[in-house]
mmCIF file of N, CA, C and O in Angstrom:
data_model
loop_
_atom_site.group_PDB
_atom_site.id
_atom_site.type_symbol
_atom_site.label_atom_id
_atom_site.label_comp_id
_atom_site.label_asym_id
_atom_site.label_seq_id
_atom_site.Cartn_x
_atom_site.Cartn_y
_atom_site.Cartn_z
ATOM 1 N N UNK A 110 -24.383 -41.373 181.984
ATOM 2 C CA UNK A 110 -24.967 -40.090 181.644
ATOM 3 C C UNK A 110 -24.029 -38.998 182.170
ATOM 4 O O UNK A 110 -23.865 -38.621 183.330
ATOM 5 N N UNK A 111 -23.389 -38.537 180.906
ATOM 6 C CA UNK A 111 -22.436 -37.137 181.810
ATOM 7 C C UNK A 111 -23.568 -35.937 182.437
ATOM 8 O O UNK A 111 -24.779 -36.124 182.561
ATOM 9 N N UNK A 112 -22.689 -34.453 182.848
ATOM 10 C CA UNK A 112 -23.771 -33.679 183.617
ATOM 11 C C UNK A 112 -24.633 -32.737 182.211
ATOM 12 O O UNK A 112 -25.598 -31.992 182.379
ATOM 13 N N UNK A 113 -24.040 -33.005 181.031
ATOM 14 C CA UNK A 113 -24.994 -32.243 180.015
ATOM 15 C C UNK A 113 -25.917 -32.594 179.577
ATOM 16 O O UNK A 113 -26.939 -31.932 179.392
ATOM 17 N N UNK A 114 -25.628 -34.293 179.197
ATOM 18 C CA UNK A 114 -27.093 -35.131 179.169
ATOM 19 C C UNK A 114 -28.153 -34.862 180.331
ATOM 20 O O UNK A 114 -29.323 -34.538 180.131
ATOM 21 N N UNK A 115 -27.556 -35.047 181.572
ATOM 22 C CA UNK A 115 -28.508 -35.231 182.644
ATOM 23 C C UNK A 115 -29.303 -33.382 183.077
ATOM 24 O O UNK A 115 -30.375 -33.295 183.676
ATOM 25 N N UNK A 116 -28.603 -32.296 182.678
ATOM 26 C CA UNK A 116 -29.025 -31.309 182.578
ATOM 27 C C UNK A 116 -30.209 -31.514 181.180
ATOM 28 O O UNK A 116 -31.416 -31.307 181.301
ATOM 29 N N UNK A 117 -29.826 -31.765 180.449
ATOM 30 C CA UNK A 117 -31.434 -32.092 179.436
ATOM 31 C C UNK A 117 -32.122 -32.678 179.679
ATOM 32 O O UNK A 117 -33.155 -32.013 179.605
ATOM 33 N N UNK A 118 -32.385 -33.813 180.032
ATOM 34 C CA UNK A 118 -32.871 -34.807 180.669
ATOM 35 C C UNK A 118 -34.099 -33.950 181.888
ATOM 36 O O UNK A 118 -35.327 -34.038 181.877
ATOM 37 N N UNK A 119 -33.136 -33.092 182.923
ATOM 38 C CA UNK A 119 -34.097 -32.826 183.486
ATOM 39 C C UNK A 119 -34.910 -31.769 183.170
ATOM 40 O O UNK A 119 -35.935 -31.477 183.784
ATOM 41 N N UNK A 120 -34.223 -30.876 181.699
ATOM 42 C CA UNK A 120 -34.665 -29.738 181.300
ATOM 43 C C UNK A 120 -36.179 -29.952 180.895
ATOM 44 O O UNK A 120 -37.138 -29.263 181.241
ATOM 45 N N UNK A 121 -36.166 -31.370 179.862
ATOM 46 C CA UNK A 121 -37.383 -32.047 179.322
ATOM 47 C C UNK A 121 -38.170 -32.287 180.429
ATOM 48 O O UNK A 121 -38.926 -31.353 180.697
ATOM 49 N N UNK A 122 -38.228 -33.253 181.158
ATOM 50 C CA UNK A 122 -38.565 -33.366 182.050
ATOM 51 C C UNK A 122 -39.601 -32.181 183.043
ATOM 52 O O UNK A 122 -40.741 -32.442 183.429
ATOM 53 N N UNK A 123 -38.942 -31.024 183.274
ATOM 54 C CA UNK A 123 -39.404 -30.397 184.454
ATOM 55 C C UNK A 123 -40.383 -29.265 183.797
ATOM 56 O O UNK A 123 -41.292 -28.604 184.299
ATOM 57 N N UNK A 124 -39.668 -29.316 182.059
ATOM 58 C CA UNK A 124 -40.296 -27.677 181.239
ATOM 59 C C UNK A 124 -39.368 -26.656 181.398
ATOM 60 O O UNK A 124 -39.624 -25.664 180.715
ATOM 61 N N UNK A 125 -38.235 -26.578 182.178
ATOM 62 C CA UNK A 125 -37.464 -25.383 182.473
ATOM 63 C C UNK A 125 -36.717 -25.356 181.317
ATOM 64 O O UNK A 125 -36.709 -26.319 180.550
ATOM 65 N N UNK A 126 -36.132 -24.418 181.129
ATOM 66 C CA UNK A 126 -34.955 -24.404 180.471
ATOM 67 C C UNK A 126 -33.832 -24.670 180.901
ATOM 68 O O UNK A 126 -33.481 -24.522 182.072
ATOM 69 N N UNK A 127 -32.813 -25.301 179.539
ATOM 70 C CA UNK A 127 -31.674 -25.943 180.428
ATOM 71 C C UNK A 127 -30.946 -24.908 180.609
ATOM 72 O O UNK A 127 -29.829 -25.296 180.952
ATOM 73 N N UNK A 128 -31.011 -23.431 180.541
ATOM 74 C CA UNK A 128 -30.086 -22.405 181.970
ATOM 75 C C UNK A 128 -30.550 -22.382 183.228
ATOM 76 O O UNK A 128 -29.890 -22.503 184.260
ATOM 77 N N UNK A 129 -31.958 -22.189 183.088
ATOM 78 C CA UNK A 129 -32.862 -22.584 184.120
ATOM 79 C C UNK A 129 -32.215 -23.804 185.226
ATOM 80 O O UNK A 129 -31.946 -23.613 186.412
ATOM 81 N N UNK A 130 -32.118 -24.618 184.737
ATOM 82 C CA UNK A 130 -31.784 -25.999 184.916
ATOM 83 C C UNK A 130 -30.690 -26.252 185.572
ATOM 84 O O UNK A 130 -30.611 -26.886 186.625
ATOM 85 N N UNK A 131 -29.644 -25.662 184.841
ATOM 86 C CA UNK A 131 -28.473 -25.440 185.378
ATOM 87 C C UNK A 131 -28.289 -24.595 186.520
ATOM 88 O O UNK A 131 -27.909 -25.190 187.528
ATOM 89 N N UNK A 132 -28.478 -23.239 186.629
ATOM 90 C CA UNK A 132 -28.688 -22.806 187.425
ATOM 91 C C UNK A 132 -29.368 -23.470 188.462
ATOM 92 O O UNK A 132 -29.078 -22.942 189.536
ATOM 93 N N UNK A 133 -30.031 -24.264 188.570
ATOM 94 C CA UNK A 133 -30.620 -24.838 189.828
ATOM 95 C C UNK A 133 -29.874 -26.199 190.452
ATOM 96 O O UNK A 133 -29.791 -26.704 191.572
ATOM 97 N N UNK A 134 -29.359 -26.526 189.066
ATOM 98 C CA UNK A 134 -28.664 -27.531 189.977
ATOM 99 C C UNK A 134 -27.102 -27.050 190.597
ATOM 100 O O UNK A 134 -26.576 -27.843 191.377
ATOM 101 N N UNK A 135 -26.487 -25.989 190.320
ATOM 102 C CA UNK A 135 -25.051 -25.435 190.579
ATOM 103 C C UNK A 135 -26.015 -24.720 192.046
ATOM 104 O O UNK A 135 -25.225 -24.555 192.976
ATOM 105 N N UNK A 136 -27.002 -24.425 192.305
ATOM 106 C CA UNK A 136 -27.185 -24.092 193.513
ATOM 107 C C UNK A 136 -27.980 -25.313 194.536
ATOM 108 O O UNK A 136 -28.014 -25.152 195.756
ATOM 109 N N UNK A 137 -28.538 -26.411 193.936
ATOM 110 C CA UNK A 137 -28.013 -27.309 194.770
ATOM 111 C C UNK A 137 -26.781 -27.567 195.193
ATOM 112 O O UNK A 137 -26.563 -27.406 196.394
ATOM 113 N N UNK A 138 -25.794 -27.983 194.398
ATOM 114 C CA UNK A 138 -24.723 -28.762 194.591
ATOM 115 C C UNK A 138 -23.842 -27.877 195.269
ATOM 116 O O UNK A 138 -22.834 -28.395 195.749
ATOM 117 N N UNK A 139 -24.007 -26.634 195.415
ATOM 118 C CA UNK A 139 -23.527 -25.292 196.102
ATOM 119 C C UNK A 139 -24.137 -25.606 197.246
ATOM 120 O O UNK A 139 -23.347 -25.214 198.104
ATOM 121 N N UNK A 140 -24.916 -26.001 197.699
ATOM 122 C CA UNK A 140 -25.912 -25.743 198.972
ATOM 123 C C UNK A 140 -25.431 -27.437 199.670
ATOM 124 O O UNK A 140 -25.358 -27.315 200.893
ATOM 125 N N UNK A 141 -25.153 -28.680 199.293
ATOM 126 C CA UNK A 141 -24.922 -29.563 199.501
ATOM 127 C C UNK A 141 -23.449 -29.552 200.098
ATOM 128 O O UNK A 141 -23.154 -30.160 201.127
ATOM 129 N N UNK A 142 -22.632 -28.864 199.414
ATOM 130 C CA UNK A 142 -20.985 -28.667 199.876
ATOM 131 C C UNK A 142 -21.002 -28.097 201.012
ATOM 132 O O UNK A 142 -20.329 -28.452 201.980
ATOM 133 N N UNK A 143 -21.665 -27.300 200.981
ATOM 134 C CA UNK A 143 -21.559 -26.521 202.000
ATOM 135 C C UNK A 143 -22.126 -27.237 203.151
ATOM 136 O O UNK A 143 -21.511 -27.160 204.214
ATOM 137 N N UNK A 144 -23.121 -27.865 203.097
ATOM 138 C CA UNK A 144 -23.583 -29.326 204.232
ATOM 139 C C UNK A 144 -22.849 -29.984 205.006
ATOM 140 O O UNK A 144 -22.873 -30.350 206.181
ATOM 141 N N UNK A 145 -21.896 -30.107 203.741
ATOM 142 C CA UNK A 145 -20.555 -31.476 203.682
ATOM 143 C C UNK A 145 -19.596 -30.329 205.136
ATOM 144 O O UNK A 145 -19.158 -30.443 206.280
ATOM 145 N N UNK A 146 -19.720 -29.418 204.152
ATOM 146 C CA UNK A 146 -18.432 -28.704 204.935
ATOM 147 C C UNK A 146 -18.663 -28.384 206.518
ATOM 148 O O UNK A 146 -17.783 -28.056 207.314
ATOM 149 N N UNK A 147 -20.026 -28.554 206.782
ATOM 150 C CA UNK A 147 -20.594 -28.181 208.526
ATOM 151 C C UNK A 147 -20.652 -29.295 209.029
ATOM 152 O O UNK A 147 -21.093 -29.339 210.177
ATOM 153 N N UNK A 148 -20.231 -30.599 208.361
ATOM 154 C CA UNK A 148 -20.732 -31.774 208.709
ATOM 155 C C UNK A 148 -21.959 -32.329 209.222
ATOM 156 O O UNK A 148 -22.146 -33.087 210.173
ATOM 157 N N UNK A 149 -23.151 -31.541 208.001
ATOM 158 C CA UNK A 149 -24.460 -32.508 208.556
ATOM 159 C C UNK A 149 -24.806 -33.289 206.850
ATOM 160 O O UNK A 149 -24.464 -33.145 205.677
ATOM 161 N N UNK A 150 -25.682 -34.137 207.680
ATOM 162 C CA UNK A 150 -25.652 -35.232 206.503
ATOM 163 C C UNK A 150 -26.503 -34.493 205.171
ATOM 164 O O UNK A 150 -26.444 -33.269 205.292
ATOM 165 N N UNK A 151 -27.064 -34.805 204.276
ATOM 166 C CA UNK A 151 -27.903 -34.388 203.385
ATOM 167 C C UNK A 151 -28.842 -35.235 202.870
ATOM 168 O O UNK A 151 -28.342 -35.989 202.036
ATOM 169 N N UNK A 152 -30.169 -35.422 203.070
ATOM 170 C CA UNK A 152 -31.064 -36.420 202.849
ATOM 171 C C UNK A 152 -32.342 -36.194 201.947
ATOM 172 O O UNK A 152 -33.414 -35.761 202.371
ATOM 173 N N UNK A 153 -32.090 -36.529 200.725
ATOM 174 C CA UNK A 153 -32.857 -36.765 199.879
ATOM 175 C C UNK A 153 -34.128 -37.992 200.237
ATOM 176 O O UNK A 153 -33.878 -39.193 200.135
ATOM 177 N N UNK A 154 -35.377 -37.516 200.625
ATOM 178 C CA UNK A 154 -36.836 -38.448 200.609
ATOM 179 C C UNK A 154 -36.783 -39.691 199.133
ATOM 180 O O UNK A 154 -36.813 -39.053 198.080
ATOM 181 N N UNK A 155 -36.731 -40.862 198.952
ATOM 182 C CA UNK A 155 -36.935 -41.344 197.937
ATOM 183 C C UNK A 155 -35.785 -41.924 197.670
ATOM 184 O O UNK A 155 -35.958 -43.003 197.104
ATOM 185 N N UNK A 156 -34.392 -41.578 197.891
ATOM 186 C CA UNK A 156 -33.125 -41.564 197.467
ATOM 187 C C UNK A 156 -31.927 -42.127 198.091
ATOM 188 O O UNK A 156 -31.136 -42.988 197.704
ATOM 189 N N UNK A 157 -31.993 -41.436 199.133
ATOM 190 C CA UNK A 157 -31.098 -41.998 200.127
ATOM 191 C C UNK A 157 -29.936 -40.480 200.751
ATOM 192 O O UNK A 157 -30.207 -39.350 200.346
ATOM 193 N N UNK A 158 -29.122 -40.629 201.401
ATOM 194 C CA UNK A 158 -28.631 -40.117 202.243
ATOM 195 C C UNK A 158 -27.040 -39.788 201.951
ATOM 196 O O UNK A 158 -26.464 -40.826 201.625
ATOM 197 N N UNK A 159 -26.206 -38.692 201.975
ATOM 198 C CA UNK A 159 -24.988 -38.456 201.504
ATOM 199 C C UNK A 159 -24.653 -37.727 203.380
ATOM 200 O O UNK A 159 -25.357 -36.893 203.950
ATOM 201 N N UNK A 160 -23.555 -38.310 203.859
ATOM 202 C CA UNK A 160 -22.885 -37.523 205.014
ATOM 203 C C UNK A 160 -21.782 -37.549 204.686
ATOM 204 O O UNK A 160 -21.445 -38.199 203.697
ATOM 205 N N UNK A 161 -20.801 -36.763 205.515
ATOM 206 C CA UNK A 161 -19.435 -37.140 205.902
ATOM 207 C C UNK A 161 -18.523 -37.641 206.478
ATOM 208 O O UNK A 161 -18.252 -36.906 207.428
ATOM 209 N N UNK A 162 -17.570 -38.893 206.438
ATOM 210 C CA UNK A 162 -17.139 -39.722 207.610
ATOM 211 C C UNK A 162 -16.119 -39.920 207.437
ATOM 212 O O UNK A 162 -15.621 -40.169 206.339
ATOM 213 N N UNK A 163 -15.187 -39.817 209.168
ATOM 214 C CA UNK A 163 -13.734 -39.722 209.229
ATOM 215 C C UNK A 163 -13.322 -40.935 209.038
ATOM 216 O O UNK A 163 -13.710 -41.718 209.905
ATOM 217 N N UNK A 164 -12.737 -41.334 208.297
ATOM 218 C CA UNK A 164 -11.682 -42.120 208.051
ATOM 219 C C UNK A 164 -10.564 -42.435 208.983
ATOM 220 O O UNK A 164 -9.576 -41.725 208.791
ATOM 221 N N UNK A 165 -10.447 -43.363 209.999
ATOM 222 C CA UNK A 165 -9.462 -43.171 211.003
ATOM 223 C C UNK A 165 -7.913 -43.647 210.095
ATOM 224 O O UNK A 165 -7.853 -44.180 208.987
ATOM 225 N N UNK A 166 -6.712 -43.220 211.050
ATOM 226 C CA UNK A 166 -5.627 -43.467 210.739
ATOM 227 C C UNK A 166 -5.316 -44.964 210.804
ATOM 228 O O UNK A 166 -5.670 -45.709 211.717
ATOM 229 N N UNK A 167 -4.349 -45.441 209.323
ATOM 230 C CA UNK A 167 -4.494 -47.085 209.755
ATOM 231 C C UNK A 167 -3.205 -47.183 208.712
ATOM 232 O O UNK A 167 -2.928 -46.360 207.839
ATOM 233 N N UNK A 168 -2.438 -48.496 209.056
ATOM 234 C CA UNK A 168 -1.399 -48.921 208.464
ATOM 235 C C UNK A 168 -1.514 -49.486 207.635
ATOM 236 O O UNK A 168 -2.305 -50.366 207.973
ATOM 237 N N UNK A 169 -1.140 -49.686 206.236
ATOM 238 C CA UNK A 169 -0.960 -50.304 204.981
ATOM 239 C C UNK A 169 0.463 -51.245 204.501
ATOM 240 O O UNK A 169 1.627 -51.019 204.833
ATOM 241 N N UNK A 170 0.130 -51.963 203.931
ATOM 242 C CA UNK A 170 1.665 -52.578 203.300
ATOM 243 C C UNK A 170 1.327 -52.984 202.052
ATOM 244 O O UNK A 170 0.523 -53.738 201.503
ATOM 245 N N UNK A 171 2.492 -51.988 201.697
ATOM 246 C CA UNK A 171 2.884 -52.274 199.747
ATOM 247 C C UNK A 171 2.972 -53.519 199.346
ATOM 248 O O UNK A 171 3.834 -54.281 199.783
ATOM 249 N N UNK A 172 2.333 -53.764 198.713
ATOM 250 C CA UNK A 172 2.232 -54.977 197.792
ATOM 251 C C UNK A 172 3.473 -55.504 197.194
ATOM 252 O O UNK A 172 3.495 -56.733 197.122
ATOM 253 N N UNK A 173 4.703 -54.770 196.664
ATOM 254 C CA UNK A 173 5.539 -54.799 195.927
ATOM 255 C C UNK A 173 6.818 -54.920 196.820
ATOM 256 O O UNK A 173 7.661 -55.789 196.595
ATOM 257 N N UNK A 174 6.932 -54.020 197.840
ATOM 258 C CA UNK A 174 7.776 -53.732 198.772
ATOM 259 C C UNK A 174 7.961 -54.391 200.158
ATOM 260 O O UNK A 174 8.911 -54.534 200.927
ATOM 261 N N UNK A 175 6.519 -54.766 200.154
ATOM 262 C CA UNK A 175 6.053 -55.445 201.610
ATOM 263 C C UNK A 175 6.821 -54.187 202.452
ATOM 264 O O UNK A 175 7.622 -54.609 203.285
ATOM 265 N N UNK A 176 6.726 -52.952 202.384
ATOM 266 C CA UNK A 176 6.802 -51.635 203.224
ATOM 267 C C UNK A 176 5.294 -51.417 204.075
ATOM 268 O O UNK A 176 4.206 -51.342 203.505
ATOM 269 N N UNK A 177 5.497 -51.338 205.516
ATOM 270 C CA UNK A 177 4.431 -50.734 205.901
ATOM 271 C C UNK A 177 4.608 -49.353 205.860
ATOM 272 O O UNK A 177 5.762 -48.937 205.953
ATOM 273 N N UNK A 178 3.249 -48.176 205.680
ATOM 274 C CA UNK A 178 3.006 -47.341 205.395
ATOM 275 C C UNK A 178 1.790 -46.750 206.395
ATOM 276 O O UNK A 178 0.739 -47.367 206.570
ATOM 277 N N UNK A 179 2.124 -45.353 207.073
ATOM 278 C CA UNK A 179 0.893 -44.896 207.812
ATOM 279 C C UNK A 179 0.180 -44.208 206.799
ATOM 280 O O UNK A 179 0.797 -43.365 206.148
ATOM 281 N N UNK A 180 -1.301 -44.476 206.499
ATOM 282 C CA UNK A 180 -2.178 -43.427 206.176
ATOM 283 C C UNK A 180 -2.702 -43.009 207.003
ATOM 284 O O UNK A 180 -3.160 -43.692 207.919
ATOM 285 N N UNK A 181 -2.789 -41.764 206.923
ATOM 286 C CA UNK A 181 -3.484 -40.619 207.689
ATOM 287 C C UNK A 181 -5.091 -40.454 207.944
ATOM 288 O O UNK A 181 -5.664 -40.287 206.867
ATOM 289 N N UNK A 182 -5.836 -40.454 208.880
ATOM 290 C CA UNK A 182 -7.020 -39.670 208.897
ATOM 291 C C UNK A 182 -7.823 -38.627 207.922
ATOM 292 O O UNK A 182 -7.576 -37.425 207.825
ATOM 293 N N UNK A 183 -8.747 -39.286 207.285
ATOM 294 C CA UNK A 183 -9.394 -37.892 206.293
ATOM 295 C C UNK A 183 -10.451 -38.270 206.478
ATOM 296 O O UNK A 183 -10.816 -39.247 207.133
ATOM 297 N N UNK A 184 -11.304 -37.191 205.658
ATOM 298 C CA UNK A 184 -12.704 -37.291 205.297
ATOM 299 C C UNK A 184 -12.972 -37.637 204.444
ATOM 300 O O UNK A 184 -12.325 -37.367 203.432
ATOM 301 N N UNK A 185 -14.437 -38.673 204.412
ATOM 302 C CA UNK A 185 -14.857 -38.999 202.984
ATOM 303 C C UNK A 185 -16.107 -38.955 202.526
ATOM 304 O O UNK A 185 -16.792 -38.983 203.549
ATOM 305 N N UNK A 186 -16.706 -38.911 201.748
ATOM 306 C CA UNK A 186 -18.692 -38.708 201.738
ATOM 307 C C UNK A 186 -18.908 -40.311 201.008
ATOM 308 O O UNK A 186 -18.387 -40.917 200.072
ATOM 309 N N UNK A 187 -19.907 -40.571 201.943
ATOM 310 C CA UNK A 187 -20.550 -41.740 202.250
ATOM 311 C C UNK A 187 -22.153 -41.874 201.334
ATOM 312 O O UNK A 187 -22.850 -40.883 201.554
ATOM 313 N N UNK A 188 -22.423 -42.293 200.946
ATOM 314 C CA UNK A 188 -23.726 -42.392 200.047
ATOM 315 C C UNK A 188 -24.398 -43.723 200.941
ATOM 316 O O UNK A 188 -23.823 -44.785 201.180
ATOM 317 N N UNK A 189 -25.693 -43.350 201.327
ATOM 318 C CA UNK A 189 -26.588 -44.772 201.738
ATOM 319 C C UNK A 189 -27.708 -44.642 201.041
ATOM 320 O O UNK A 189 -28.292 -43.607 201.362
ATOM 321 N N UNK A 190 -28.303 -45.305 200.155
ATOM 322 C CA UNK A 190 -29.511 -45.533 199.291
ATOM 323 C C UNK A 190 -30.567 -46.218 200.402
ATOM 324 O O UNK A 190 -30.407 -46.904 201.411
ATOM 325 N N UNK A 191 -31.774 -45.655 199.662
ATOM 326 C CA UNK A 191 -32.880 -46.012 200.792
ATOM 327 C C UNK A 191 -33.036 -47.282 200.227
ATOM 328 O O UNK A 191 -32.521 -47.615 199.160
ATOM 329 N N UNK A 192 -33.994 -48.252 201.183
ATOM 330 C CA UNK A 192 -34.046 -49.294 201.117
ATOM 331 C C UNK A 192 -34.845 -50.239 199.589
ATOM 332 O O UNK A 192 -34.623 -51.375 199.170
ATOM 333 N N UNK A 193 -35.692 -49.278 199.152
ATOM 334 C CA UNK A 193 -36.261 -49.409 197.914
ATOM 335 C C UNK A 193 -35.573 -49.208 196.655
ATOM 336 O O UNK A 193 -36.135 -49.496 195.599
ATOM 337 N N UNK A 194 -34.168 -48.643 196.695
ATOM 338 C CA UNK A 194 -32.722 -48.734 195.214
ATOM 339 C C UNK A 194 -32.521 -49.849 195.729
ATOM 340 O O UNK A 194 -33.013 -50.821 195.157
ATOM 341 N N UNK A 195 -31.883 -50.014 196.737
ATOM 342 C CA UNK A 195 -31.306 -51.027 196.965
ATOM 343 C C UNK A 195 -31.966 -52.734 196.727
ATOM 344 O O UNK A 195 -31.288 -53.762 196.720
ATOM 345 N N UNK A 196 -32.958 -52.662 196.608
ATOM 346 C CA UNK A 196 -33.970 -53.930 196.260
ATOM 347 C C UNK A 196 -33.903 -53.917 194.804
ATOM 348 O O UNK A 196 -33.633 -54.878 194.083
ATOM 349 N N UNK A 197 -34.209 -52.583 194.408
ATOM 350 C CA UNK A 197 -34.097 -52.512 192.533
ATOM 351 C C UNK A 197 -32.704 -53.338 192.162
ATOM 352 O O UNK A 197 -32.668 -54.390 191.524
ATOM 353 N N UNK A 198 -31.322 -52.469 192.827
ATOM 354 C CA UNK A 198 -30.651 -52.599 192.231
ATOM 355 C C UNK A 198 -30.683 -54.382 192.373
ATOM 356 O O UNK A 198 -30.653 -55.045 191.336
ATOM 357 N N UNK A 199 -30.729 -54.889 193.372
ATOM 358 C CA UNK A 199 -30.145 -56.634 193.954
ATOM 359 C C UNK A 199 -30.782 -57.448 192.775
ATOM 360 O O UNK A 199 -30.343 -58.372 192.089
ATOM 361 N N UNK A 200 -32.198 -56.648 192.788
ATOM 362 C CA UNK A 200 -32.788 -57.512 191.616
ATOM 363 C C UNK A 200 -32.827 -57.033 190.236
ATOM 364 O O UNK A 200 -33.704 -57.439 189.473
ATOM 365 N N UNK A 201 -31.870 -56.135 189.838
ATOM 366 C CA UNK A 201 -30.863 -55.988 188.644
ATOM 367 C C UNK A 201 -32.145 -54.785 187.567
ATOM 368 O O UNK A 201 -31.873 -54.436 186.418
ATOM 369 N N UNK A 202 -33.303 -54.411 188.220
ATOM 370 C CA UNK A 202 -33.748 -53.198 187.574
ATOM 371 C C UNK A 202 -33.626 -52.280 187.170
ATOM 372 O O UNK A 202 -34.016 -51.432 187.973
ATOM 373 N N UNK A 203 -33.161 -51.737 186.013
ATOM 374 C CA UNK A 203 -32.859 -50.215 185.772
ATOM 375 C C UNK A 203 -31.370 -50.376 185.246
ATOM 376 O O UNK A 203 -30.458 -49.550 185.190
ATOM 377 N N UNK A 204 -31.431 -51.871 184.834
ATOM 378 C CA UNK A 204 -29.887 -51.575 184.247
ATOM 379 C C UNK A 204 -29.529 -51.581 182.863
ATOM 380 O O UNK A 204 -30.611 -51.981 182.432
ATOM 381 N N UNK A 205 -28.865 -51.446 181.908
ATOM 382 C CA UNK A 205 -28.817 -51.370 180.582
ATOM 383 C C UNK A 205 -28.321 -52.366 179.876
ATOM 384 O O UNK A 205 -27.681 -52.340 178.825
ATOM 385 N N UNK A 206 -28.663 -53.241 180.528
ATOM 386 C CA UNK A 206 -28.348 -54.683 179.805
ATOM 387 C C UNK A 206 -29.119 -55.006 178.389
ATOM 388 O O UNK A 206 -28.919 -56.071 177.806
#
């Protein structure tokens, strides 16, 4: 589902209109970055949990070259699904098979 489907989707859904719609979700996802960016987690009831986590510095070797390589330390956002997706998904619910 790209974000235009899923903007209709919730347009139907909620009764809003999809500017309406939009607009609300560009100020979620505005309000979520900005989470990211203070480093506190963001927790959706029902859903599960999005934080941010450092990535420590660690050595790699090229496949091709057999070169080791330092990668650097970054940040990355972490997704944890509550325990009730995670049962859906194991037992293959909700998929489009």
């Amino acid at each position: 589902m790209n974000n235009k489907e899923f903007i209709a989707e919730l347009s139907q859904r909620s009764g809003y209109s999809q500017e309406d719609t939009q607009k609300l979700m560009r100020t979620v996802v505005d309000a979520m970055g900005q989470s990211f960016e203070e480093g506190a987690p963001v927790f959706f009831q029902g859903f599960g949990t999005f934080e941010v986590k450092k990535r420590l510095e660690r050595t790699v070797v090229s496949p091709t070259t057999g070169q080791r390589m330092l990668v650097p330390p970054k940040l990355v956002l972490n997704f944890r699904p509550v325990a009730a997706i995670k049962e859906k998904l194991k037992k293959g619910e909700g998929t489009n098979e």
